[in-house]
Structure formats: C-alpha cells, structure tokens
Amino acid sequence: MANVAVIGSQWGDEGKGKIVDWLSERADIVVRFQGGHNAGHTLVIDGVEYKLSLLPSGIVRDGKLSVIGNGVVVDPAALLQEIDTLTAQSVTITPENLVVAENVNLILKVHVKTDNAREKMRGAGKIGTTGRGIGPAYEDKVARRGIRLSDLTDESLLRERVSALVAHHNVWLEAAGEEAVMAEDIIAELLSMRDVLLSYCQPSWRVLAEALKTRKTILFEGAQGVMLDIDHGTYPFVTSSNTVAGQAATGTGTGPGTVNFVLGITKAYTTRVGSGPFPTEDFGDDGNRMGERGREFGTVTGRKRRCGWFDAVMVRQAGLTAGISGMALTKLDVLDGFEVLKICVGYDCNGERLDYFPANAADQAACVPIYEEMPGWSETTYGARSWAELPANAVKYIRRLEELTGIPVSLLSTSPERDDTILVADPFRG
C-alpha cells in the first residue's frame, strides 16, 4: 500500500476534508504537516457534520492514529477547544489516538494581537489573513524565538522564552499604538493547560518511523492550496507555510521517499478567500450562482469566497511545482445547469500570451484570462457514483480538464456525502 499526500491544487477550500475522510478509512495513520487552525475541513458522516481546524480528519474514525506534525503551528487553547467540541459529538480523543509533535511551535495570544494589528495598519493593502496569529508564529519559529510544546516541560525555561518573545513583540505593538501584552498572563495560561497538552506530546517522527518499519499506511493531510504556498503561490497574498507535497516530509520528520502518491484536490471551478490576484474571478451572475450553489463560505472564518471559472493554467502549474500524481475533482454538481462553461487556457499579459502564472505582482495583476468554452449539461450530477450516471457533456468537461492540466482524475466527488465518490484510480496503489 502506498503512502498518500493530499494537498489543494488551487487557493484552498477545494473539499479536502471529505476526500481525506474517504481515504482515511483505508489508512492506518493520518498526519497534518503544515498550517494551523486557519484551515478548516467539514466532514459529513452519517448525516453528522464535523468541523475540524487543527485535528487531522482521521480523528473521527475508530482505530486510526492522528498525528499533528512538527510543521504545524498550534494554538493550544484552540486545540483543546476543538477536542472538547468533538468529544461532545461522541468522538473519542485520547493520547492513544492523537499524537502532537513535541517540537511543534505554539501560537500565543501575542501572535494573534500582532496579526490583527498588522492587518489593521495595512488598510486597503491588507493581505487577508484569518487573524489567528499563524504568520507571526511562523516568523518567531524561523527567528528562533518561538515557543515549542516541549518547552512546557521546563517552567523556568518557559518563563525565560515567553518573556523574551513578548518583549520583542511589545516593542512593535507599543510603537503601533497598541496595548502591551503581559508575559505573565501568557505563562499562566500555558501552565493551566500544560498537563493536558503534554499528555499528547511525543516525538512524532519516531512514532512515524516505527509505523513505516511495520508497513503501516500513512495519509499526509495538507491545508490550504498550492497557490497559497509561501514560495510558489501568489506572493505576498499567501499563507505562511509551504503547502506543496514536499512539506509532507519536512513537516513530519520523514524522508522525501515516504510519499508515494500526491493527490491534488481540485474544485471543478475556482474560489479564493481574501485579497490577491484571481484572473478567472466572475463578478456577474455566474460567479454568484457558483457561490450560492456551492455554499462558498469559509469553514473557519465564515467569509464569503470569491468565485470564478476553472483555471487550467494555474492547476497545471500547481501540478508541476507540487508533484501532483492525480486529481480528486470536487463540486462538479455546482456546474449543473450552466449552458456554457469556461476554462482558462492561457493569459494575455500586456499583449503577450502566457502559459504560466508569473511571479511578479504587476504581471499577475495584468493577466487577463483566455477562455475556451464548452457546452454545459442540464442533467444533475449530484450524488453520482459511477461514470455511467454522468451526463455526456460532464464527462467531456472532465476529460478536457485532464488534457489541459496534464493531471489524470483519480477521484470524482459529486456531493458532500463521503460515499458519493467515483474511484477511477486508487491512490493507495500508487
């Protein structure tokens, strides 16, 4: 059985939660490898809806080990709140089925305050962060002043490091006219949660090494999407971590050869939350229709998502930079009833045709989509579980997306229900 990494091939919100849940039934371990509680997954199992932000999707399945890897930044209060919420929904969460890497960096209250103050000061030029302190926490990690979960085992060390970190942020906060943060308040909160948090704390790299030795199957669960990658995305309107499949190894402490198949979750149209370039965004009735039918609101923030046509250029680029092996196409049913469908096959950038999305912000803003049109279908695809149930034009649309992106469809999702999934090629068979 192959180990599979699941990532988003667009700007996130592609429907990874359902696909990971569908795949997790066949995996032994599900691992989160980057991001924080800015990412949201919604799972629907037997009519019950579960909303996850930090916990791996495998947590709702009996007999699965869930691991939060070292590449994730963890808000300890948010983690415990999520555990409590799921426990109230009769999900069993104990140190037996949840491991949190001892070297994860923690998101503190000062990170949240800094994050929101920065966005406020940017005004019209804001990046569109979720305001949950993700970026500042990653910054502190790279600057070697972050607080890690293992620091909670040594109170004197914890006090020293939190005091230094808060002093650093307070210089900026006070200069920005914000109230300073008290280090003692943060230390007291961490100490109040210490025993529960440390009960989940383990050297996760070692847990995974033992699992690989005994040929356990691992599902690596990414957050956001490739076009939000800190290196390969639409910088600076990106997240603060690498979202490509290579991060699955770095963010969990396993070697690059561990991942055998990369599944790129891909929406049948395109959405984006927050600011940043979006060449195929549709500001008219079609875009509104996609948003309404697709219930395009963020799981974590509740923010309305911007909607537009499928961008084959961007998905092809994501496939190449992230090493995507196969595509899981989601939300095809949202396109039911459209008379004409548009697919972006290139960009007109100041009179030059481009077959890739440029890195320069000015060029990105100048990119005008070049569309290819295809006839839509009037029949419903909702809930289809075989190719035979799909309208002929829907099949033609899927095949054209494969041709233009160079990525074969491995899975097709036709509703939020986990069983409304058409398996084309088994990712676990590599």
CSV table of C-alpha atoms in Angstrom, one decimal:
chain,number,residue,atom,x,y,z
A,1,MET,CA,0.0,0.0,0.0
A,2,ALA,CA,1.3,3.4,-1.0
A,3,ASN,CA,1.5,6.4,1.4
A,4,VAL,CA,-0.6,9.3,0.1
A,5,ALA,CA,-0.2,13.1,0.5
A,6,VAL,CA,-3.4,15.1,0.0
A,7,ILE,CA,-2.9,18.8,-1.0
A,8,GLY,CA,-5.1,21.5,-2.5
A,9,SER,CA,-4.2,22.4,-6.1
A,10,GLN,CA,-5.8,25.9,-6.1
A,11,TRP,CA,-6.3,28.5,-3.3
A,12,GLY,CA,-7.6,26.1,-0.7
A,13,ASP,CA,-11.2,25.3,0.1
A,14,GLU,CA,-11.2,22.6,-2.6
A,15,GLY,CA,-13.0,20.0,-0.4
A,16,LYS,CA,-10.0,18.2,1.1
A,17,GLY,CA,-11.9,17.3,4.2
A,18,LYS,CA,-14.3,14.9,2.6
A,19,ILE,CA,-11.6,13.3,0.4
A,20,VAL,CA,-9.2,12.8,3.3
A,21,ASP,CA,-12.1,11.3,5.3
A,22,TRP,CA,-12.9,9.0,2.4
A,23,LEU,CA,-9.3,7.9,2.1
A,24,SER,CA,-8.7,7.7,5.9
A,25,GLU,CA,-10.8,4.6,6.2
A,26,ARG,CA,-8.0,2.7,4.3
A,27,ALA,CA,-5.1,4.4,6.1
A,28,ASP,CA,-3.6,3.5,9.5
A,29,ILE,CA,-2.4,7.0,10.3
A,30,VAL,CA,-3.5,10.5,9.3
A,31,VAL,CA,-0.9,13.3,9.7
A,32,ARG,CA,-1.3,17.0,9.4
A,33,PHE,CA,2.0,18.5,8.2
A,34,GLN,CA,1.6,22.3,7.9
A,35,GLY,CA,-0.6,25.3,8.6
A,36,GLY,CA,-2.6,26.0,11.7
A,37,HIS,CA,-6.2,26.5,12.8
A,38,ASN,CA,-6.7,28.9,9.9
A,39,ALA,CA,-7.5,25.9,7.8
A,40,GLY,CA,-11.0,24.3,8.0
A,41,HIS,CA,-12.3,20.9,7.0
A,42,THR,CA,-16.0,20.0,7.1
A,43,LEU,CA,-16.8,16.3,7.2
A,44,VAL,CA,-20.3,14.8,6.9
A,45,ILE,CA,-20.6,11.3,8.2
A,46,ASP,CA,-23.9,9.5,8.6
A,47,GLY,CA,-25.6,12.9,8.4
A,48,VAL,CA,-23.5,14.3,11.2
A,49,GLU,CA,-21.3,17.4,10.4
A,50,TYR,CA,-17.9,17.7,12.0
A,51,LYS,CA,-15.8,20.9,11.6
A,52,LEU,CA,-12.1,20.4,12.0
A,53,SER,CA,-9.3,23.0,12.0
A,54,LEU,CA,-6.3,21.5,13.7
A,55,LEU,CA,-7.1,17.9,14.2
A,56,PRO,CA,-6.4,15.5,11.3
A,57,SER,CA,-9.5,14.2,9.6
A,58,GLY,CA,-8.8,10.7,10.7
A,59,ILE,CA,-9.7,11.6,14.3
A,60,VAL,CA,-13.4,10.9,13.7
A,61,ARG,CA,-12.6,7.3,12.6
A,62,ASP,CA,-12.2,4.5,15.1
A,63,GLY,CA,-8.9,2.7,15.1
A,64,LYS,CA,-6.9,5.4,13.4
A,65,LEU,CA,-3.9,7.2,14.8
A,66,SER,CA,-4.0,11.0,14.2
A,67,VAL,CA,-0.7,13.0,14.3
A,68,ILE,CA,-0.1,16.7,14.3
A,69,GLY,CA,3.3,17.1,12.8
A,70,ASN,CA,6.1,19.5,13.6
A,71,GLY,CA,5.3,21.6,10.5
A,72,VAL,CA,2.0,22.8,12.1
A,73,VAL,CA,1.7,25.8,14.4
A,74,VAL,CA,-0.6,25.0,17.2
A,75,ASP,CA,-2.8,27.4,19.2
A,76,PRO,CA,-3.1,25.3,22.5
A,77,ALA,CA,-6.4,26.8,23.5
A,78,ALA,CA,-7.9,26.3,20.1
A,79,LEU,CA,-6.7,22.7,20.1
A,80,LEU,CA,-8.2,21.9,23.4
A,81,GLN,CA,-11.5,23.6,22.4
A,82,GLU,CA,-11.6,21.5,19.3
A,83,ILE,CA,-11.1,18.4,21.3
A,84,ASP,CA,-13.9,19.4,23.6
A,85,THR,CA,-16.2,20.1,20.8
A,86,LEU,CA,-15.6,16.8,19.1
A,87,THR,CA,-15.8,14.9,22.4
A,88,ALA,CA,-19.3,16.5,22.8
A,89,GLN,CA,-20.2,14.9,19.5
A,90,SER,CA,-19.2,11.5,20.9
A,91,VAL,CA,-15.8,11.4,19.2
A,92,THR,CA,-13.2,9.6,21.4
A,93,ILE,CA,-9.9,11.6,21.6
A,94,THR,CA,-7.1,10.3,23.9
A,95,PRO,CA,-3.3,10.1,23.8
A,96,GLU,CA,-3.9,6.6,22.3
A,97,ASN,CA,-5.3,8.0,19.1
A,98,LEU,CA,-3.8,11.6,19.0
A,99,VAL,CA,-0.1,12.5,19.0
A,100,VAL,CA,1.2,16.1,18.9
A,101,ALA,CA,4.8,16.5,17.9
A,102,GLU,CA,6.9,17.7,20.8
A,103,ASN,CA,8.6,20.2,18.5
A,104,VAL,CA,5.5,22.0,17.2
A,105,ASN,CA,5.6,25.7,17.6
A,106,LEU,CA,2.8,27.3,19.7
A,107,ILE,CA,0.6,30.2,18.7
A,108,LEU,CA,0.3,32.6,21.7
A,109,LYS,CA,-2.1,35.5,22.4
A,110,VAL,CA,0.6,37.9,21.4
A,111,HIS,CA,0.7,36.4,18.0
A,112,VAL,CA,-3.0,36.9,17.5
A,113,LYS,CA,-2.8,40.5,18.6
A,114,THR,CA,0.2,41.2,16.4
A,115,ASP,CA,-1.5,39.6,13.4
A,116,ASN,CA,-4.7,41.7,13.7
A,117,ALA,CA,-2.8,44.9,14.4
A,118,ARG,CA,-0.7,44.5,11.2
A,119,GLU,CA,-3.8,43.8,9.1
A,120,LYS,CA,-5.4,46.9,10.5
A,121,MET,CA,-2.4,49.1,9.7
A,122,ARG,CA,-2.3,47.8,6.1
A,123,GLY,CA,-5.7,49.2,5.4
A,124,ALA,CA,-6.7,48.7,1.8
A,125,GLY,CA,-3.5,46.8,1.2
A,126,LYS,CA,-4.3,44.1,3.7
A,127,ILE,CA,-3.2,40.5,2.9
A,128,GLY,CA,-6.5,38.9,4.1
A,129,THR,CA,-5.1,36.8,6.9
A,130,THR,CA,-7.6,35.0,9.2
A,131,GLY,CA,-6.2,36.9,12.2
A,132,ARG,CA,-5.4,33.8,14.1
A,133,GLY,CA,-1.7,34.5,14.6
A,134,ILE,CA,-0.4,32.0,12.1
A,135,GLY,CA,2.1,34.3,10.3
A,136,PRO,CA,3.7,35.8,13.4
A,137,ALA,CA,4.1,32.3,15.0
A,138,TYR,CA,5.9,31.1,11.9
A,139,GLU,CA,8.0,34.2,11.9
A,140,ASP,CA,9.1,33.5,15.5
A,141,LYS,CA,9.8,29.9,14.6
A,142,VAL,CA,12.2,31.0,11.8
A,143,ALA,CA,13.7,33.7,14.0
A,144,ARG,CA,14.5,31.0,16.6
A,145,ARG,CA,12.5,32.7,19.4
A,146,GLY,CA,9.3,30.5,19.1
A,147,ILE,CA,7.8,28.5,22.0
A,148,ARG,CA,7.6,24.8,21.4
A,149,LEU,CA,5.3,22.3,23.0
A,150,SER,CA,8.3,20.6,24.7
A,151,ASP,CA,9.1,23.8,26.4
A,152,LEU,CA,6.2,23.3,28.7
A,153,THR,CA,8.1,20.5,30.5
A,154,ASP,CA,10.5,23.1,32.0
A,155,GLU,CA,8.8,26.0,33.7
A,156,SER,CA,11.9,28.1,34.2
A,157,LEU,CA,12.8,27.8,30.5
A,158,LEU,CA,9.3,28.5,29.5
A,159,ARG,CA,9.2,31.7,31.6
A,160,GLU,CA,12.5,32.9,30.1
A,161,ARG,CA,11.5,32.2,26.5
A,162,VAL,CA,8.0,33.6,26.8
A,163,SER,CA,9.3,36.8,28.4
A,164,ALA,CA,11.8,37.3,25.6
A,165,LEU,CA,9.2,36.7,22.9
A,166,VAL,CA,6.7,39.0,24.4
A,167,ALA,CA,9.3,41.8,24.9
A,168,HIS,CA,10.1,41.5,21.2
A,169,HIS,CA,6.5,41.9,20.1
A,170,ASN,CA,5.7,44.6,22.6
A,171,VAL,CA,8.3,46.9,21.0
A,172,TRP,CA,6.3,46.9,17.8
A,173,LEU,CA,2.9,46.8,19.5
A,174,GLU,CA,3.6,49.9,21.5
A,175,ALA,CA,5.1,51.7,18.5
A,176,ALA,CA,1.9,51.0,16.7
A,177,GLY,CA,-0.2,52.4,19.5
A,178,GLU,CA,-1.4,49.0,20.8
A,179,GLU,CA,-1.5,48.0,24.4
A,180,ALA,CA,1.4,45.9,25.5
A,181,VAL,CA,1.0,42.2,26.3
A,182,MET,CA,1.8,40.8,29.8
A,183,ALA,CA,4.2,37.8,29.6
A,184,GLU,CA,2.9,36.5,33.0
A,185,ASP,CA,-0.7,36.3,31.6
A,186,ILE,CA,0.5,34.0,28.7
A,187,ILE,CA,2.7,31.9,31.0
A,188,ALA,CA,-0.2,31.4,33.5
A,189,GLU,CA,-2.5,30.3,30.6
A,190,LEU,CA,0.1,27.8,29.3
A,191,LEU,CA,0.7,26.4,32.7
A,192,SER,CA,-3.0,25.9,33.2
A,193,MET,CA,-3.2,23.8,30.1
A,194,ARG,CA,0.2,22.1,30.5
A,195,ASP,CA,-0.8,18.7,31.8
A,196,VAL,CA,-3.4,18.1,29.2
A,197,LEU,CA,-1.3,19.3,26.3
A,198,LEU,CA,1.7,17.2,27.4
A,199,SER,CA,-0.4,14.1,27.6
A,200,TYR,CA,-0.5,14.2,23.8
A,201,CYS,CA,3.2,15.2,23.4
A,202,GLN,CA,5.5,12.7,21.7
A,203,PRO,CA,8.5,12.6,19.3
A,204,SER,CA,6.2,12.2,16.3
A,205,TRP,CA,9.0,11.5,13.9
A,206,ARG,CA,9.8,8.4,16.0
A,207,VAL,CA,6.2,7.3,16.0
A,208,LEU,CA,6.0,7.6,12.3
A,209,ALA,CA,9.4,5.8,11.8
A,210,GLU,CA,8.1,2.8,13.8
A,211,ALA,CA,4.9,2.8,11.8
A,212,LEU,CA,6.8,2.8,8.5
A,213,LYS,CA,9.0,0.0,9.8
A,214,THR,CA,5.9,-2.1,10.4
A,215,ARG,CA,4.5,-1.1,6.9
A,216,LYS,CA,1.6,1.0,8.3
A,217,THR,CA,-0.1,3.1,5.7
A,218,ILE,CA,0.1,6.9,6.2
A,219,LEU,CA,-2.1,9.6,4.8
A,220,PHE,CA,-0.5,13.0,4.9
A,221,GLU,CA,-3.1,15.8,5.1
A,222,GLY,CA,-2.2,19.3,3.8
A,223,ALA,CA,-4.1,22.5,4.4
A,224,GLN,CA,-4.8,25.5,2.1
A,225,GLY,CA,-3.6,25.1,-1.5
A,226,VAL,CA,-0.5,25.3,-3.8
A,227,MET,CA,-1.3,28.8,-4.9
A,228,LEU,CA,-1.1,29.9,-1.3
A,229,ASP,CA,2.3,28.4,-0.8
A,230,ILE,CA,4.8,30.8,0.7
A,231,ASP,CA,7.2,30.2,-2.2
A,232,HIS,CA,5.1,29.1,-5.1
A,233,GLY,CA,1.9,30.9,-4.5
A,234,THR,CA,0.6,34.4,-5.3
A,235,TYR,CA,3.0,36.2,-3.0
A,236,PRO,CA,2.5,38.2,-0.8
A,237,PHE,CA,-1.1,37.1,-0.8
A,238,VAL,CA,-0.2,33.6,0.5
A,239,THR,CA,-0.2,31.6,3.7
A,240,SER,CA,2.9,31.4,6.0
A,241,SER,CA,4.0,27.9,5.2
A,242,ASN,CA,4.8,25.6,2.3
A,243,THR,CA,1.7,23.8,1.1
A,244,VAL,CA,3.3,21.7,-1.6
A,245,ALA,CA,3.7,17.9,-1.1
A,246,GLY,CA,7.4,18.2,-0.3
A,247,GLN,CA,6.4,19.7,3.0
A,248,ALA,CA,4.8,16.4,4.0
A,249,ALA,CA,8.3,15.1,4.6
A,250,THR,CA,9.7,18.2,6.3
A,251,GLY,CA,6.6,18.8,8.4
A,252,THR,CA,6.5,15.3,9.8
A,253,GLY,CA,10.1,14.3,10.1
A,254,THR,CA,10.0,11.6,7.5
A,255,GLY,CA,12.1,11.2,4.3
A,256,PRO,CA,11.0,12.5,0.9
A,257,GLY,CA,10.7,8.9,-0.3
A,258,THR,CA,7.9,8.3,2.2
A,259,VAL,CA,5.2,9.9,0.0
A,260,ASN,CA,4.4,7.5,-2.9
A,261,PHE,CA,1.3,9.4,-4.4
A,262,VAL,CA,0.3,13.0,-4.3
A,263,LEU,CA,-3.4,13.6,-4.7
A,264,GLY,CA,-4.3,17.2,-5.7
A,265,ILE,CA,-7.8,18.1,-4.6
A,266,THR,CA,-9.2,20.3,-7.3
A,267,LYS,CA,-12.6,22.1,-7.5
A,268,ALA,CA,-14.4,22.0,-10.8
A,269,TYR,CA,-14.4,25.8,-10.8
A,270,THR,CA,-12.2,28.2,-8.8
A,271,THR,CA,-12.6,30.0,-5.5
A,272,ARG,CA,-10.5,32.3,-3.3
A,273,VAL,CA,-10.9,33.8,0.1
A,274,GLY,CA,-9.4,37.2,0.9
A,275,SER,CA,-7.2,39.5,-1.1
A,276,GLY,CA,-4.9,38.7,-4.0
A,277,PRO,CA,-5.0,38.1,-7.8
A,278,PHE,CA,-7.7,35.9,-9.3
A,279,PRO,CA,-7.7,36.1,-13.1
A,280,THR,CA,-10.8,34.0,-13.7
A,281,GLU,CA,-13.0,35.6,-11.0
A,282,ASP,CA,-16.5,36.2,-12.3
A,283,PHE,CA,-18.2,39.2,-10.8
A,284,GLY,CA,-21.6,38.6,-12.6
A,285,ASP,CA,-24.5,36.2,-12.3
A,286,ASP,CA,-22.4,33.1,-13.0
A,287,GLY,CA,-20.0,33.8,-10.1
A,288,ASN,CA,-22.8,34.5,-7.8
A,289,ARG,CA,-24.5,31.3,-8.8
A,290,MET,CA,-21.4,29.2,-8.1
A,291,GLY,CA,-21.1,30.8,-4.7
A,292,GLU,CA,-24.7,30.2,-3.8
A,293,ARG,CA,-24.9,26.6,-5.1
A,294,GLY,CA,-21.5,25.7,-3.7
A,295,ARG,CA,-22.2,27.3,-0.3
A,296,GLU,CA,-18.9,29.1,-0.6
A,297,PHE,CA,-18.3,30.4,2.9
A,298,GLY,CA,-15.1,29.7,4.9
A,299,THR,CA,-15.4,26.9,7.5
A,300,VAL,CA,-13.2,28.8,9.9
A,301,THR,CA,-13.9,32.4,9.2
A,302,GLY,CA,-17.4,32.4,7.6
A,303,ARG,CA,-16.1,34.8,4.9
A,304,LYS,CA,-17.7,34.7,1.5
A,305,ARG,CA,-15.4,33.1,-1.1
A,306,ARG,CA,-14.7,34.8,-4.5
A,307,CYS,CA,-15.8,32.5,-7.3
A,308,GLY,CA,-14.8,32.1,-10.9
A,309,TRP,CA,-14.1,29.7,-13.8
A,310,PHE,CA,-11.7,26.8,-13.8
A,311,ASP,CA,-8.1,28.0,-14.4
A,312,ALA,CA,-6.3,25.1,-16.1
A,313,VAL,CA,-3.1,27.1,-16.4
A,314,MET,CA,-2.8,27.6,-12.7
A,315,VAL,CA,-3.7,23.9,-11.9
A,316,ARG,CA,-1.2,22.7,-14.4
A,317,GLN,CA,1.5,24.9,-12.7
A,318,ALA,CA,0.4,23.6,-9.3
A,319,GLY,CA,0.8,20.1,-10.6
A,320,LEU,CA,4.3,20.7,-11.7
A,321,THR,CA,5.5,22.6,-8.7
A,322,ALA,CA,3.9,20.2,-6.2
A,323,GLY,CA,4.4,16.9,-8.0
A,324,ILE,CA,0.8,16.0,-8.2
A,325,SER,CA,0.2,12.5,-9.3
A,326,GLY,CA,-3.6,12.5,-9.7
A,327,MET,CA,-6.5,14.8,-9.2
A,328,ALA,CA,-9.6,14.5,-7.0
A,329,LEU,CA,-12.2,16.6,-8.8
A,330,THR,CA,-14.8,18.1,-6.4
A,331,LYS,CA,-18.1,20.0,-6.6
A,332,LEU,CA,-18.9,19.1,-10.2
A,333,ASP,CA,-22.6,19.2,-9.3
A,334,VAL,CA,-22.3,23.0,-8.7
A,335,LEU,CA,-21.9,23.4,-12.5
A,336,ASP,CA,-25.2,21.5,-13.2
A,337,GLY,CA,-27.5,23.6,-15.4
A,338,PHE,CA,-24.9,26.0,-16.8
A,339,GLU,CA,-25.5,26.3,-20.6
A,340,VAL,CA,-21.9,27.3,-21.3
A,341,LEU,CA,-18.7,26.6,-19.2
A,342,LYS,CA,-15.5,28.5,-19.5
A,343,ILE,CA,-12.0,27.1,-18.9
A,344,CYS,CA,-8.9,29.4,-18.8
A,345,VAL,CA,-6.3,28.1,-21.2
A,346,GLY,CA,-3.8,31.0,-21.1
A,347,TYR,CA,-3.3,34.6,-20.1
A,348,ASP,CA,-3.0,37.8,-22.1
A,349,CYS,CA,-0.4,39.7,-20.1
A,350,ASN,CA,0.2,43.2,-21.7
A,351,GLY,CA,-0.3,41.7,-25.2
A,352,GLU,CA,1.9,38.6,-24.6
A,353,ARG,CA,0.3,35.2,-24.3
A,354,LEU,CA,1.5,33.3,-21.3
A,355,ASP,CA,1.0,29.6,-20.5
A,356,TYR,CA,2.0,30.1,-16.8
A,357,PHE,CA,1.2,32.4,-13.9
A,358,PRO,CA,4.1,34.9,-13.5
A,359,ALA,CA,5.7,35.7,-10.1
A,360,ASN,CA,5.8,39.4,-10.4
A,361,ALA,CA,2.8,41.2,-8.8
A,362,ALA,CA,2.4,43.7,-11.6
A,363,ASP,CA,2.3,41.0,-14.2
A,364,GLN,CA,-0.1,39.0,-12.1
A,365,ALA,CA,-2.5,41.9,-12.0
A,366,ALA,CA,-2.2,42.4,-15.7
A,367,CYS,CA,-3.1,38.8,-16.6
A,368,VAL,CA,-6.4,38.6,-18.5
A,369,PRO,CA,-7.8,35.0,-18.9
A,370,ILE,CA,-8.0,33.5,-22.4
A,371,TYR,CA,-11.1,31.2,-22.3
A,372,GLU,CA,-12.1,28.1,-24.1
A,373,GLU,CA,-15.9,27.4,-23.9
A,374,MET,CA,-17.6,24.1,-23.7
A,375,PRO,CA,-21.3,23.2,-23.6
A,376,GLY,CA,-22.8,22.5,-20.2
A,377,TRP,CA,-25.4,20.0,-19.1
A,378,SER,CA,-28.9,20.2,-17.8
A,379,GLU,CA,-29.0,16.9,-16.0
A,380,THR,CA,-27.9,16.5,-12.4
A,381,THR,CA,-24.5,15.0,-11.4
A,382,TYR,CA,-25.3,15.3,-7.7
A,383,GLY,CA,-24.7,12.0,-5.9
A,384,ALA,CA,-23.5,10.1,-8.9
A,385,ARG,CA,-21.4,7.1,-8.0
A,386,SER,CA,-20.4,5.8,-11.4
A,387,TRP,CA,-19.3,7.3,-14.8
A,388,ALA,CA,-22.5,5.8,-16.3
A,389,GLU,CA,-24.6,8.2,-14.2
A,390,LEU,CA,-22.8,11.3,-15.5
A,391,PRO,CA,-24.1,13.4,-18.4
A,392,ALA,CA,-22.0,13.1,-21.6
A,393,ASN,CA,-21.1,16.7,-21.5
A,394,ALA,CA,-19.9,16.4,-17.9
A,395,VAL,CA,-17.6,13.6,-18.9
A,396,LYS,CA,-16.3,15.7,-21.8
A,397,TYR,CA,-15.6,18.6,-19.4
A,398,ILE,CA,-13.7,16.3,-17.1
A,399,ARG,CA,-11.6,14.8,-19.9
A,400,ARG,CA,-10.8,18.3,-21.2
A,401,LEU,CA,-9.6,19.4,-17.7
A,402,GLU,CA,-7.3,16.3,-17.7
A,403,GLU,CA,-5.9,17.3,-21.1
A,404,LEU,CA,-5.3,20.9,-20.2
A,405,THR,CA,-3.7,20.3,-16.8
A,406,GLY,CA,-1.8,17.1,-17.6
A,407,ILE,CA,-3.2,15.6,-14.4
A,408,PRO,CA,-5.4,12.5,-14.6
A,409,VAL,CA,-8.6,12.3,-12.5
A,410,SER,CA,-8.2,9.7,-9.7
A,411,LEU,CA,-11.3,10.5,-7.8
A,412,LEU,CA,-14.5,12.4,-8.5
A,413,SER,CA,-16.7,13.8,-5.7
A,414,THR,CA,-20.3,14.6,-6.5
A,415,SER,CA,-21.7,15.7,-3.1
A,416,PRO,CA,-20.5,16.3,0.4
A,417,GLU,CA,-21.5,12.8,1.4
A,418,ARG,CA,-18.4,10.5,1.6
A,419,ASP,CA,-20.0,7.7,-0.4
A,420,ASP,CA,-20.9,9.9,-3.4
A,421,THR,CA,-17.4,9.4,-4.8
A,422,ILE,CA,-16.3,7.8,-8.0
A,423,LEU,CA,-13.0,6.0,-7.8
A,424,VAL,CA,-11.0,6.0,-11.1
A,425,ALA,CA,-7.5,5.1,-9.9
A,426,ASP,CA,-6.7,4.0,-6.3
A,427,PRO,CA,-4.1,6.4,-4.8
A,428,PHE,CA,-3.1,3.8,-2.3
A,429,ARG,CA,-2.0,1.5,-5.1
A,430,GLY,CA,0.4,4.2,-6.3
